[in-house]
Structure formats: structure tokens, C-alpha cells
mmCIF file of C-alpha atoms in Angstrom:
data_model
loop_
_atom_site.group_PDB
_atom_site.id
_atom_site.type_symbol
_atom_site.label_atom_id
_atom_site.label_comp_id
_atom_site.label_asym_id
_atom_site.label_seq_id
_atom_site.Cartn_x
_atom_site.Cartn_y
_atom_site.Cartn_z
ATOM 1 C CA MET A 1 13.611 -36.995 -6.998
ATOM 2 C CA ASP A 2 16.276 -34.497 -7.846
ATOM 3 C CA VAL A 3 15.721 -30.733 -7.848
ATOM 4 C CA SER A 4 15.420 -30.234 -11.609
ATOM 5 C CA MET A 5 12.801 -32.977 -11.854
ATOM 6 C CA LEU A 6 10.817 -31.409 -8.988
ATOM 7 C CA GLN A 7 11.058 -28.029 -10.702
ATOM 8 C CA ARG A 8 9.837 -29.519 -13.986
ATOM 9 C CA THR A 9 6.891 -31.202 -12.255
ATOM 10 C CA TYR A 10 6.072 -27.892 -10.560
ATOM 11 C CA SER A 11 6.179 -25.922 -13.842
ATOM 12 C CA ASP A 12 4.069 -28.540 -15.624
ATOM 13 C CA LEU A 13 1.457 -28.508 -12.852
ATOM 14 C CA LEU A 14 1.268 -24.720 -12.765
ATOM 15 C CA THR A 15 1.024 -24.487 -16.581
ATOM 16 C CA SER A 16 -1.774 -27.072 -16.626
ATOM 17 C CA LEU A 17 -3.706 -25.147 -13.948
ATOM 18 C CA PHE A 18 -3.676 -22.061 -16.180
ATOM 19 C CA ARG A 19 -4.409 -24.064 -19.331
ATOM 20 C CA GLU A 20 -7.416 -25.813 -17.741
ATOM 21 C CA GLY A 21 -8.778 -22.474 -16.512
ATOM 22 C CA ILE A 22 -8.475 -23.404 -12.832
ATOM 23 C CA LEU A 23 -6.208 -20.380 -12.315
ATOM 24 C CA ASN A 24 -6.161 -17.022 -14.081
ATOM 25 C CA GLN A 25 -3.805 -14.009 -14.331
ATOM 26 C CA GLN A 26 -4.847 -12.773 -10.892
ATOM 27 C CA PHE A 27 -2.927 -15.690 -9.341
ATOM 28 C CA THR A 28 0.232 -14.450 -11.089
ATOM 29 C CA GLU A 29 -0.404 -10.980 -9.617
ATOM 30 C CA LEU A 30 -0.465 -12.583 -6.158
ATOM 31 C CA GLN A 31 2.800 -14.405 -6.829
ATOM 32 C CA GLN A 32 4.374 -11.039 -7.704
ATOM 33 C CA LEU A 33 3.424 -9.675 -4.277
ATOM 34 C CA GLN A 34 5.576 -12.387 -2.700
ATOM 35 C CA ASP A 35 9.177 -11.433 -1.973
ATOM 36 C CA GLU A 36 11.882 -11.853 0.653
ATOM 37 C CA ASN A 37 9.957 -9.500 2.990
ATOM 38 C CA ASN A 38 6.805 -11.557 2.525
ATOM 39 C CA PRO A 39 7.993 -15.085 1.603
ATOM 40 C CA GLY A 40 4.833 -17.039 2.474
ATOM 41 C CA PHE A 41 2.322 -14.552 1.070
ATOM 42 C CA VAL A 42 0.676 -16.767 -1.574
ATOM 43 C CA PHE A 43 0.497 -19.769 0.761
ATOM 44 C CA GLU A 44 -1.082 -17.624 3.510
ATOM 45 C CA VAL A 45 -3.682 -16.059 1.221
ATOM 46 C CA VAL A 46 -4.634 -19.375 -0.396
ATOM 47 C CA SER A 47 -4.830 -21.074 3.030
ATOM 48 C CA LEU A 48 -7.211 -18.328 4.166
ATOM 49 C CA PHE A 49 -9.245 -18.984 1.036
ATOM 50 C CA PHE A 50 -9.414 -22.734 1.754
ATOM 51 C CA GLU A 51 -10.698 -22.036 5.261
ATOM 52 C CA ASP A 52 -13.119 -19.248 4.381
ATOM 53 C CA SER A 53 -14.541 -20.879 1.240
ATOM 54 C CA GLY A 54 -14.794 -24.301 2.834
ATOM 55 C CA ARG A 55 -16.966 -22.751 5.523
ATOM 56 C CA LEU A 56 -19.106 -20.859 2.967
ATOM 57 C CA ILE A 57 -19.707 -23.962 0.845
ATOM 58 C CA ASN A 58 -20.716 -25.982 3.925
ATOM 59 C CA GLU A 59 -23.175 -23.218 4.849
ATOM 60 C CA LEU A 60 -24.543 -23.218 1.297
ATOM 61 C CA ILE A 61 -25.092 -26.968 1.272
ATOM 62 C CA SER A 62 -26.721 -27.051 4.724
ATOM 63 C CA ASN A 63 -28.961 -24.079 3.838
ATOM 64 C CA PHE A 64 -30.162 -25.764 0.657
ATOM 65 C CA ASN A 65 -31.045 -28.882 2.655
ATOM 66 C CA GLN A 66 -33.334 -27.016 5.022
ATOM 67 C CA GLN A 67 -37.131 -26.972 4.877
ATOM 68 C CA ALA A 68 -37.378 -23.263 4.249
ATOM 69 C CA VAL A 69 -34.484 -22.215 2.084
ATOM 70 C CA ASP A 70 -33.233 -18.686 2.715
ATOM 71 C CA TYR A 71 -32.220 -17.701 -0.811
ATOM 72 C CA LYS A 72 -31.153 -14.215 0.190
ATOM 73 C CA LYS A 73 -28.644 -15.667 2.638
ATOM 74 C CA ILE A 74 -27.451 -18.157 0.032
ATOM 75 C CA ASP A 75 -26.965 -15.347 -2.485
ATOM 76 C CA ALA A 76 -24.920 -13.410 0.073
ATOM 77 C CA TYR A 77 -22.679 -16.470 0.633
ATOM 78 C CA VAL A 78 -22.200 -16.959 -3.107
ATOM 79 C CA HIS A 79 -21.420 -13.255 -3.516
ATOM 80 C CA GLN A 80 -18.667 -13.570 -0.888
ATOM 81 C CA LEU A 81 -17.299 -16.704 -2.519
ATOM 82 C CA LYS A 82 -17.326 -15.046 -5.937
ATOM 83 C CA GLY A 83 -15.389 -12.083 -4.544
ATOM 84 C CA SER A 84 -12.703 -14.082 -2.793
ATOM 85 C CA SER A 85 -12.225 -16.540 -5.687
ATOM 86 C CA ALA A 86 -11.819 -13.575 -8.067
ATOM 87 C CA SER A 87 -9.276 -12.032 -5.698
ATOM 88 C CA ILE A 88 -6.994 -15.068 -5.750
ATOM 89 C CA GLY A 89 -7.507 -16.060 -9.381
ATOM 90 C CA ALA A 90 -9.575 -19.218 -8.784
ATOM 91 C CA GLU A 91 -11.261 -18.834 -12.174
ATOM 92 C CA LYS A 92 -13.499 -21.928 -12.311
ATOM 93 C CA ILE A 93 -14.928 -21.319 -8.839
ATOM 94 C CA ARG A 94 -15.570 -17.673 -9.734
ATOM 95 C CA SER A 95 -17.259 -18.735 -12.950
ATOM 96 C CA VAL A 96 -19.688 -21.146 -11.221
ATOM 97 C CA CYS A 97 -20.549 -18.412 -8.683
ATOM 98 C CA GLN A 98 -21.252 -16.065 -11.598
ATOM 99 C CA THR A 99 -23.600 -18.641 -13.177
ATOM 100 C CA PHE A 100 -25.384 -19.111 -9.834
ATOM 101 C CA ARG A 101 -25.997 -15.370 -9.512
ATOM 102 C CA GLU A 102 -27.373 -15.178 -13.059
ATOM 103 C CA TYR A 103 -29.910 -17.904 -12.165
ATOM 104 C CA TYR A 104 -30.686 -16.115 -8.900
ATOM 105 C CA ASP A 105 -31.382 -12.818 -10.711
ATOM 106 C CA LYS A 106 -33.834 -14.668 -12.972
ATOM 107 C CA ASN A 107 -35.449 -16.339 -9.887
ATOM 108 C CA ASP A 108 -34.480 -19.700 -11.346
ATOM 109 C CA ILE A 109 -34.343 -21.816 -8.171
ATOM 110 C CA GLN A 110 -33.590 -25.044 -9.989
ATOM 111 C CA GLY A 111 -30.739 -23.376 -11.843
ATOM 112 C CA CYS A 112 -29.361 -22.134 -8.519
ATOM 113 C CA TYR A 113 -29.633 -25.576 -6.963
ATOM 114 C CA ASN A 114 -27.827 -27.166 -9.926
ATOM 115 C CA CYS A 115 -24.815 -24.949 -9.279
ATOM 116 C CA ILE A 116 -24.140 -26.193 -5.753
ATOM 117 C CA GLN A 117 -22.701 -29.595 -6.646
ATOM 118 C CA PRO A 118 -20.353 -28.226 -9.391
ATOM 119 C CA LEU A 119 -19.284 -25.475 -7.001
ATOM 120 C CA ASN A 120 -18.319 -28.005 -4.367
ATOM 121 C CA GLN A 121 -16.542 -30.148 -6.959
ATOM 122 C CA GLU A 122 -14.522 -27.193 -8.301
ATOM 123 C CA PHE A 123 -13.530 -26.252 -4.772
ATOM 124 C CA VAL A 124 -12.333 -29.796 -3.968
ATOM 125 C CA THR A 125 -10.310 -29.936 -7.217
ATOM 126 C CA PHE A 126 -8.824 -26.488 -6.605
ATOM 127 C CA LYS A 127 -7.823 -27.347 -3.057
ATOM 128 C CA SER A 128 -6.120 -30.630 -3.980
ATOM 129 C CA LYS A 129 -4.207 -29.102 -6.927
ATOM 130 C CA LEU A 130 -2.997 -26.093 -4.944
ATOM 131 C CA GLU A 131 -1.985 -28.301 -2.027
ATOM 132 C CA ALA A 132 0.056 -30.416 -4.475
ATOM 133 C CA LEU A 133 1.655 -27.209 -5.811
ATOM 134 C CA PHE A 134 2.627 -26.018 -2.319
ATOM 135 C CA THR A 135 4.004 -29.452 -1.424
ATOM 136 C CA LEU A 136 6.238 -29.351 -4.523
ATOM 137 C CA GLU A 137 7.376 -25.842 -3.549
ATOM 138 C CA GLN A 138 8.382 -27.053 -0.100
ATOM 139 C CA GLN A 139 10.238 -30.035 -1.592
ATOM 140 C CA ILE A 140 12.113 -27.814 -4.065
ATOM 141 C CA VAL A 141 13.156 -25.387 -1.327
ATOM 142 C CA ALA A 142 14.163 -28.262 0.993
ATOM 143 C CA ALA A 143 16.339 -29.688 -1.807
ATOM 144 C CA GLY A 144 18.044 -26.285 -2.139
ATOM 145 C CA GLY A 145 16.380 -25.262 -5.392
ATOM 146 C CA SER A 146 14.416 -22.162 -6.383
ATOM 147 C CA ILE A 147 10.774 -21.984 -7.419
ATOM 148 C CA PRO A 148 10.435 -21.616 -11.222
ATOM 149 C CA MET A 149 8.677 -18.384 -12.227
ATOM 150 C CA MET A 150 5.945 -18.520 -14.827
ATOM 151 C CA ARG A 151 6.167 -16.050 -17.707
ATOM 152 C CA HIS A 152 2.946 -14.986 -19.418
ATOM 153 C CA MET B 1 32.748 21.494 7.106
ATOM 154 C CA GLU B 2 31.953 18.358 5.094
ATOM 155 C CA LEU B 3 30.632 16.686 8.240
ATOM 156 C CA GLU B 4 28.287 19.639 8.814
ATOM 157 C CA LEU B 5 26.943 19.372 5.264
ATOM 158 C CA GLU B 6 26.326 15.635 5.753
ATOM 159 C CA LEU B 7 24.376 16.323 8.938
ATOM 160 C CA THR B 8 22.311 18.978 7.160
ATOM 161 C CA LYS B 9 21.426 16.546 4.389
ATOM 162 C CA GLU B 10 20.435 13.867 6.917
ATOM 163 C CA LYS B 11 18.121 16.315 8.667
ATOM 164 C CA GLN B 12 16.424 17.206 5.374
ATOM 165 C CA VAL B 13 15.908 13.547 4.465
ATOM 166 C CA GLU B 14 14.537 12.780 7.937
ATOM 167 C CA VAL B 15 11.963 15.568 7.660
ATOM 168 C CA LEU B 16 10.891 14.433 4.159
ATOM 169 C CA GLU B 17 10.491 10.766 5.221
ATOM 170 C CA VAL B 18 8.320 11.653 8.204
ATOM 171 C CA GLU B 19 6.074 13.810 6.054
ATOM 172 C CA THR B 20 5.336 11.304 3.253
ATOM 173 C CA GLU B 21 4.132 8.324 5.369
ATOM 174 C CA ILE B 22 0.560 7.501 4.370
ATOM 175 C CA ARG B 23 -1.770 5.773 6.842
ATOM 176 C CA VAL B 24 -4.451 3.757 5.019
ATOM 177 C CA LEU B 25 -7.516 2.428 6.813
ATOM 178 C CA VAL B 26 -8.683 -0.672 4.921
ATOM 179 C CA VAL B 27 -12.254 -1.766 5.624
ATOM 180 C CA ASP B 28 -13.350 -5.154 4.244
ATOM 181 C CA ASP B 29 -15.308 -8.068 5.721
ATOM 182 C CA SER B 30 -13.331 -10.591 3.624
ATOM 183 C CA PRO B 31 -10.097 -11.668 5.378
ATOM 184 C CA ILE B 32 -8.682 -12.723 1.989
ATOM 185 C CA ASP B 33 -9.271 -9.320 0.425
ATOM 186 C CA ARG B 34 -7.886 -7.526 3.496
ATOM 187 C CA LYS B 35 -4.693 -9.542 3.261
ATOM 188 C CA ILE B 36 -4.329 -9.046 -0.492
ATOM 189 C CA VAL B 37 -4.943 -5.290 -0.334
ATOM 190 C CA GLU B 38 -2.477 -4.967 2.538
ATOM 191 C CA GLY B 39 0.137 -6.942 0.553
ATOM 192 C CA LEU B 40 -0.439 -4.799 -2.533
ATOM 193 C CA LEU B 41 -0.189 -1.505 -0.621
ATOM 194 C CA LYS B 42 2.978 -2.498 1.226
ATOM 195 C CA ARG B 43 4.670 -3.924 -1.872
ATOM 196 C CA ASN B 44 4.024 -0.809 -3.926
ATOM 197 C CA GLY B 45 4.301 1.763 -1.166
ATOM 198 C CA ASN B 46 8.118 2.149 -1.076
ATOM 199 C CA GLY B 47 7.974 1.712 2.679
ATOM 200 C CA CYS B 48 5.792 4.801 3.071
ATOM 201 C CA ILE B 49 2.403 3.130 3.443
ATOM 202 C CA LYS B 50 1.145 1.972 6.821
ATOM 203 C CA VAL B 51 -1.982 -0.207 6.724
ATOM 204 C CA ILE B 52 -4.627 -0.505 9.434
ATOM 205 C CA ALA B 53 -7.219 -3.133 8.476
ATOM 206 C CA VAL B 54 -10.647 -3.670 10.059
ATOM 207 C CA ASP B 55 -13.478 -6.008 9.130
ATOM 208 C CA SER B 56 -16.481 -3.684 9.432
ATOM 209 C CA GLY B 57 -17.706 -0.113 9.036
ATOM 210 C CA THR B 58 -18.563 -0.046 12.745
ATOM 211 C CA LYS B 59 -14.982 -0.820 13.716
ATOM 212 C CA ALA B 60 -13.779 1.804 11.252
ATOM 213 C CA MET B 61 -15.989 4.391 12.912
ATOM 214 C CA GLU B 62 -14.741 3.403 16.360
ATOM 215 C CA LEU B 63 -11.204 3.844 15.134
ATOM 216 C CA LEU B 64 -11.968 7.249 13.695
ATOM 217 C CA GLN B 65 -13.812 8.113 16.916
ATOM 218 C CA LEU B 66 -16.805 9.217 14.936
ATOM 219 C CA ASN B 67 -19.175 7.382 17.216
ATOM 220 C CA LYS B 68 -18.554 9.838 20.000
ATOM 221 C CA GLN B 69 -20.343 13.126 19.623
ATOM 222 C CA LYS B 70 -17.828 15.888 20.034
ATOM 223 C CA ALA B 71 -18.606 19.525 20.740
ATOM 224 C CA GLU B 72 -15.721 20.582 18.503
ATOM 225 C CA PRO B 73 -15.356 18.115 15.629
ATOM 226 C CA GLU B 74 -12.104 19.724 14.516
ATOM 227 C CA SER B 75 -10.401 19.542 17.902
ATOM 228 C CA PRO B 76 -7.813 16.771 18.077
ATOM 229 C CA ALA B 77 -8.667 13.858 20.344
ATOM 230 C CA SER B 78 -5.950 12.666 22.673
ATOM 231 C CA ASN B 79 -6.017 9.056 21.506
ATOM 232 C CA GLU B 80 -7.207 9.580 17.917
ATOM 233 C CA ILE B 81 -5.418 7.561 15.260
ATOM 234 C CA LYS B 82 -4.594 9.819 12.342
ATOM 235 C CA ILE B 83 -5.788 8.324 9.034
ATOM 236 C CA ASP B 84 -4.788 9.789 5.673
ATOM 237 C CA ILE B 85 -7.171 7.806 3.471
ATOM 238 C CA ILE B 86 -9.975 5.241 3.868
ATOM 239 C CA LEU B 87 -10.232 2.345 1.420
ATOM 240 C CA THR B 88 -13.484 0.502 1.942
ATOM 241 C CA ASP B 89 -15.316 -2.397 0.337
ATOM 242 C CA TYR B 90 -18.799 -1.509 -0.814
ATOM 243 C CA PHE B 91 -20.681 -4.665 -0.003
ATOM 244 C CA MET B 92 -20.450 -5.460 3.714
ATOM 245 C CA PRO B 93 -23.018 -6.837 6.157
ATOM 246 C CA GLU B 94 -24.730 -4.340 8.550
ATOM 247 C CA MET B 95 -22.888 -1.243 7.358
ATOM 248 C CA THR B 96 -21.990 -0.860 3.695
ATOM 249 C CA GLY B 97 -19.056 1.152 2.340
ATOM 250 C CA TYR B 98 -21.568 3.736 1.185
ATOM 251 C CA ASP B 99 -22.947 4.082 4.751
ATOM 252 C CA LEU B 100 -19.391 4.538 5.999
ATOM 253 C CA LEU B 101 -18.694 7.153 3.316
ATOM 254 C CA LYS B 102 -21.710 9.186 4.426
ATOM 255 C CA ALA B 103 -20.807 8.849 8.100
ATOM 256 C CA VAL B 104 -17.261 10.120 7.464
ATOM 257 C CA LYS B 105 -18.420 13.035 5.296
ATOM 258 C CA ASN B 106 -21.211 14.021 7.717
ATOM 259 C CA PHE B 107 -18.717 14.684 10.484
ATOM 260 C CA SER B 108 -16.819 17.205 8.351
ATOM 261 C CA ARG B 109 -13.795 15.037 8.113
ATOM 262 C CA THR B 110 -11.623 15.766 5.117
ATOM 263 C CA ILE B 111 -10.236 12.253 4.965
ATOM 264 C CA PRO B 112 -10.625 10.987 1.390
ATOM 265 C CA VAL B 113 -12.747 7.847 1.024
ATOM 266 C CA VAL B 114 -12.192 5.432 -1.843
ATOM 267 C CA ILE B 115 -14.694 2.649 -2.410
ATOM 268 C CA MET B 116 -13.852 -0.740 -3.919
ATOM 269 C CA SER B 117 -16.233 -3.312 -5.304
ATOM 270 C CA SER B 118 -16.177 -6.483 -7.375
ATOM 271 C CA GLU B 119 -19.258 -5.244 -9.223
ATOM 272 C CA ASN B 120 -19.200 -2.634 -11.955
ATOM 273 C CA GLU B 121 -22.546 -0.895 -11.449
ATOM 274 C CA PRO B 122 -22.541 2.591 -13.019
ATOM 275 C CA GLN B 123 -25.476 3.841 -10.906
ATOM 276 C CA ARG B 124 -23.751 2.758 -7.680
ATOM 277 C CA ILE B 125 -20.491 4.381 -8.792
ATOM 278 C CA ARG B 126 -22.247 7.656 -9.676
ATOM 279 C CA ARG B 127 -24.060 7.758 -6.325
ATOM 280 C CA CYS B 128 -20.879 7.165 -4.331
ATOM 281 C CA LYS B 129 -18.964 9.845 -6.202
ATOM 282 C CA ALA B 130 -21.857 12.289 -5.875
ATOM 283 C CA ASP B 131 -21.809 11.748 -2.110
ATOM 284 C CA GLY B 132 -18.128 12.513 -1.763
ATOM 285 C CA ALA B 133 -16.204 9.367 -2.638
ATOM 286 C CA GLU B 134 -12.838 10.267 -4.090
ATOM 287 C CA ASP B 135 -12.969 7.292 -6.423
ATOM 288 C CA PHE B 136 -14.569 3.917 -7.020
ATOM 289 C CA ILE B 137 -12.121 1.123 -7.816
ATOM 290 C CA LEU B 138 -13.008 -2.316 -9.175
ATOM 291 C CA LYS B 139 -11.690 -5.391 -7.418
ATOM 292 C CA PRO B 140 -9.311 -7.080 -7.588
ATOM 293 C CA LEU B 141 -7.049 -4.081 -7.024
ATOM 294 C CA GLN B 142 -4.030 -3.636 -9.275
ATOM 295 C CA THR B 143 -0.613 -2.071 -8.796
ATOM 296 C CA ASN B 144 -1.534 1.147 -10.614
ATOM 297 C CA ASP B 145 -4.453 1.663 -8.187
ATOM 298 C CA VAL B 146 -1.899 2.131 -5.386
ATOM 299 C CA GLN B 147 -0.443 5.266 -7.007
ATOM 300 C CA LYS B 148 -3.973 6.700 -7.340
ATOM 301 C CA LEU B 149 -4.522 6.160 -3.615
ATOM 302 C CA ARG B 150 -1.245 7.897 -2.764
ATOM 303 C CA ASN B 151 -2.246 10.864 -4.915
ATOM 304 C CA TYR B 152 -5.633 11.159 -3.185
ATOM 305 C CA ALA B 153 -4.008 10.926 0.250
ATOM 306 C CA ASN B 154 -1.363 13.562 -0.605
ATOM 307 C CA LYS B 155 -3.859 15.868 -2.315
ATOM 308 C CA SER B 156 -6.025 15.967 0.765
ATOM 309 C CA THR B 157 -3.299 17.172 3.161
ATOM 310 C CA LYS B 158 -4.813 20.218 4.909
ATOM 311 C CA PRO B 159 -3.202 23.606 4.124
ATOM 312 C CA SER B 160 -2.530 24.198 7.843
ATOM 313 C CA GLU B 161 -0.843 20.816 8.118
ATOM 314 C CA LEU B 162 1.146 21.535 4.958
ATOM 315 C CA LYS B 163 2.182 24.955 6.279
ATOM 316 C CA SER B 164 3.213 23.520 9.611
ATOM 317 C CA GLY B 165 5.036 20.797 7.722
ATOM 318 C CA ILE B 166 6.852 23.346 5.598
ATOM 319 C CA LYS B 167 7.500 25.559 8.631
ATOM 320 C CA ARG B 168 8.993 22.556 10.409
ATOM 321 C CA LYS B 169 11.141 21.817 7.350
ATOM 322 C CA ILE B 170 12.270 25.443 7.023
ATOM 323 C CA SER B 171 13.035 25.704 10.711
ATOM 324 C CA GLN B 172 15.055 22.481 10.468
ATOM 325 C CA LEU B 173 17.014 23.847 7.506
ATOM 326 C CA ASP B 174 17.402 27.230 9.206
ATOM 327 C CA LEU B 175 18.723 25.468 12.262
ATOM 328 C CA ALA B 176 21.196 23.505 10.172
ATOM 329 C CA SER B 177 22.439 26.519 8.231
ATOM 330 C CA ALA B 178 22.514 28.615 11.405
ATOM 331 C CA MET B 179 24.659 25.913 12.975
ATOM 332 C CA ASN B 180 26.896 26.056 9.917
ATOM 333 C CA ILE B 181 27.272 29.831 10.096
ATOM 334 C CA ALA B 182 27.843 29.787 13.848
ATOM 335 C CA GLU B 183 30.582 27.217 13.395
ATOM 336 C CA ARG B 184 32.275 29.302 10.705
ATOM 337 C CA LYS B 185 32.062 32.394 12.880
ATOM 338 C CA ARG B 186 33.696 30.517 15.724
ATOM 339 C CA HIS B 187 36.442 29.359 13.407
ATOM 340 C CA LEU B 188 37.089 32.864 12.093
ATOM 341 C CA SER B 189 37.012 34.371 15.539
ATOM 342 C CA ARG B 190 39.661 31.863 16.595
ATOM 343 C CA VAL B 191 41.900 32.965 13.689
ATOM 344 C CA VAL B 192 41.374 36.620 14.583
ATOM 345 C CA MET B 193 42.217 35.892 18.217
ATOM 346 C CA VAL B 194 45.450 34.189 17.169
ATOM 347 C CA LEU B 195 46.391 37.172 15.021
ATOM 348 C CA LYS B 196 45.543 39.690 17.739
ATOM 349 C CA SER B 197 47.378 37.773 20.416
ATOM 350 C CA SER B 198 50.627 37.789 18.420
ATOM 351 C CA SER B 199 53.160 40.457 19.474
ATOM 352 C CA PHE B 200 53.681 41.631 15.945
ATOM 353 C CA ASP B 201 51.060 44.233 15.017
ATOM 354 C CA ILE B 202 50.739 44.237 11.259
ATOM 355 C CA SER B 203 48.456 47.272 10.657
ATOM 356 C CA PRO B 204 50.884 50.235 10.391
ATOM 357 C CA TYR B 205 53.151 48.271 8.046
ATOM 358 C CA PHE B 206 50.410 47.180 5.675
ATOM 359 C CA PRO B 207 50.848 49.950 3.009
ATOM 360 C CA LEU B 208 54.623 49.444 3.053
ATOM 361 C CA ALA B 209 54.179 45.699 2.617
ATOM 362 C CA CYS B 210 51.974 46.250 -0.437
ATOM 363 C CA LYS B 211 54.564 48.555 -1.974
ATOM 364 C CA LEU B 212 57.276 45.997 -1.400
ATOM 365 C CA VAL B 213 55.195 43.244 -3.039
ATOM 366 C CA LEU B 214 54.567 45.452 -6.071
ATOM 367 C CA LEU B 215 58.220 46.356 -6.335
ATOM 368 C CA PHE B 216 59.239 42.710 -6.163
ATOM 369 C CA TYR B 217 56.754 41.803 -8.884
ATOM 370 C CA ALA B 218 58.045 44.618 -11.115
ATOM 371 C CA MET B 219 61.645 43.448 -10.670
ATOM 372 C CA LEU B 220 60.576 39.889 -11.553
ATOM 373 C CA CYS B 221 58.930 41.041 -14.765
ATOM 374 C CA LEU B 222 61.989 43.169 -15.671
ATOM 375 C CA SER B 223 64.380 40.266 -15.176
ATOM 376 C CA GLN B 224 62.196 38.067 -17.389
ATOM 377 C CA LEU B 225 62.316 40.713 -20.114
ATOM 378 C CA LEU B 226 66.077 41.164 -19.864
ATOM 379 C CA GLN B 227 66.667 37.407 -20.131
ATOM 380 C CA ARG B 228 64.944 37.242 -23.509
#
């Protein structure tokens, strides 16, 4: 694949992520913090998110499967996940966390439980799409091209 | 002379740069938020912001050496890290940002504390500000929040520190200009020495020389007139 084709694929993927609501403006803010002094900033932050959120979601799932569910602990995990997803612009994940907390405030246990599977699904989708984006970035750079900037 | 002026300018710039470095203590249990805030501060700090990030209020207190009871809270500790402003998350396990705010203010420290939170709760914001928080900023932080933080950090510089800063600046400038003057004096004294050392003593002939110059000038003017 030549550079211009890789760049087009990259732009199309990034545009679709914004259009589908997987990413929001906050992701663009992060991209703007990346420069020659800090070239891997976005990759580093998102990698931290993958690690941290993956752990939180595993904790959530295992807590829900226990005999005595500790809802306060679960709420604390979801609060953390909501915060970090908002910080990086992972809009869909943030949105599901928001819905969970609304159910929690109304003591709607079933509502809370129903959020766990969608939350996990959104996380898996987010991770695979962002990994594809970073792979394209690496391929573009390796082929001597520059990463296309999105204009909003 | 030009070289001296250059050196003077360099000294002024050096003093200014040292004075405007801002040391921010970032307290947040989320490694993602710590990294993002650090990136934001450094990107928008023009090289003047130094970030120290910790993951809990307890660690922040250790850093500020507030855990140790001191007889004289104002006396400088030998290994104390000087912090210009604290930027803390509100919601943290064990010790919240609010707890940290109260701990800092209770020890008579004048370090400004800014609290950040992902939740916009007016009652929480009012309580924090009433208890001494400089500001309450909503996450995620934006570029224009960085300028606010710099203003709070600069505003809080103690008068004694400012005076000593200014005194240092003045003494630096005084030193530079004194060096300048001293150099000029040396130069002049060298010229005077050369004049004095010459065998020809000019002083008794000075009035005569003036008269001769005037006479010459008058003759020049006359010849110009006659030529017309």
C-alpha cells in the first residue's frame, strides 16, 4: 500500500470514529498536545487507558458475579472509568458509565447490571479501532509519510 | 562597550527566567489524568512550568512535609521541595482533594490549592472555595485553565520573596552598571595617563590656542565673503 492510500485509510477511519460517536472533541485536544517534544503522547495516554480500563472492567464483571455484590465498590470503579474515558474522549464508554450511574442513583440494580455487558462491548470496540489507528500511523511513518491532521 | 551591554542584557534575562518558573504539584489517583494534566501544563507553560505528580493526598503531604509537626511552621526545612501551586483531583480514595485542601490551609501554608473534578456540583464547589480553594476547575482541563493556574501561582508569591527577588534583580543590574562605569573610568584614566605622560604640557597654552582657533575661523569666513 502506498503512502497516500494509507493516509486516506487513516483519515477515513478517524472520521468514522468521530461520526459514530466513539471519539469526541477531547481526543482532538489530546492530539494537539502531541508535538516533536512529546511525539508518542497520544499513544502513551491511550495505552494507559487500555491497561487501566481493562483492569477496571474485569473487576466490575468479577464483582457482579459474586454472591454479595458490593455496589459501592462497583460505583467507585465506574466513576473512575467515566473520568478516564471523558479525559481521552472515549465518548461511548463515558456515556454508558453515565447511564450506569443514573441507575445507581435510583437504586435500580437491574439497570446497573444491564450496563455491564454494553460497557465491555464498547471497550472492546474502542480498543480494536484505536489499535488499528495506531497501526496505520506506524505504517505511514515507516513509509516516510506524515499523519493527516483532522480539522473540525 | 557593546559587549558589556550584551552581558548586562543576558544577566537581566537570566534573573527573569529563574524567577518565573512555576512548580506545580499535581495530585490525582488516575494515571491517565496525571499524564494528560502534565502534558497540558508543559505544552502551554512556555518552558516555565515544572510538574511534580503524585497519586494520593498522603504522598502530597509527605512531599510538602506537612506530616511532620514543626515548632516553627514558617522556618524552611532543609530538604523541603518548594511548591508554587497544588492542583488536586477532588475524588480520591482515602484522602479526598478537599481533605488535602484543609490540611494545607491548616498549616498556614500560603500555597494556592486548585481543585479539579469531573462532576459539576455547586454545593461541593462552594464548600471548597469557602475553605480556601483558589478555584474549582471541571475536568477535562483545557488550555485556558493553564493561564488561570499561572496567575494563581504568581499572585501568591509572598511579599518577602518578591522583595528579595527584586533586590536580587536590582543588585544584579547595579553590579552590571557598576561594572560598566568602572570600565569607563579605567578607560578614561588610561587616556588621562597618556596625556599626562607626554612631555608637552598643554595647560598654559590653552587660552592662546582658543584665540588662534577663533582667528582662523574668522579669516575663513572673511575669505568666503570676499570670494562672493
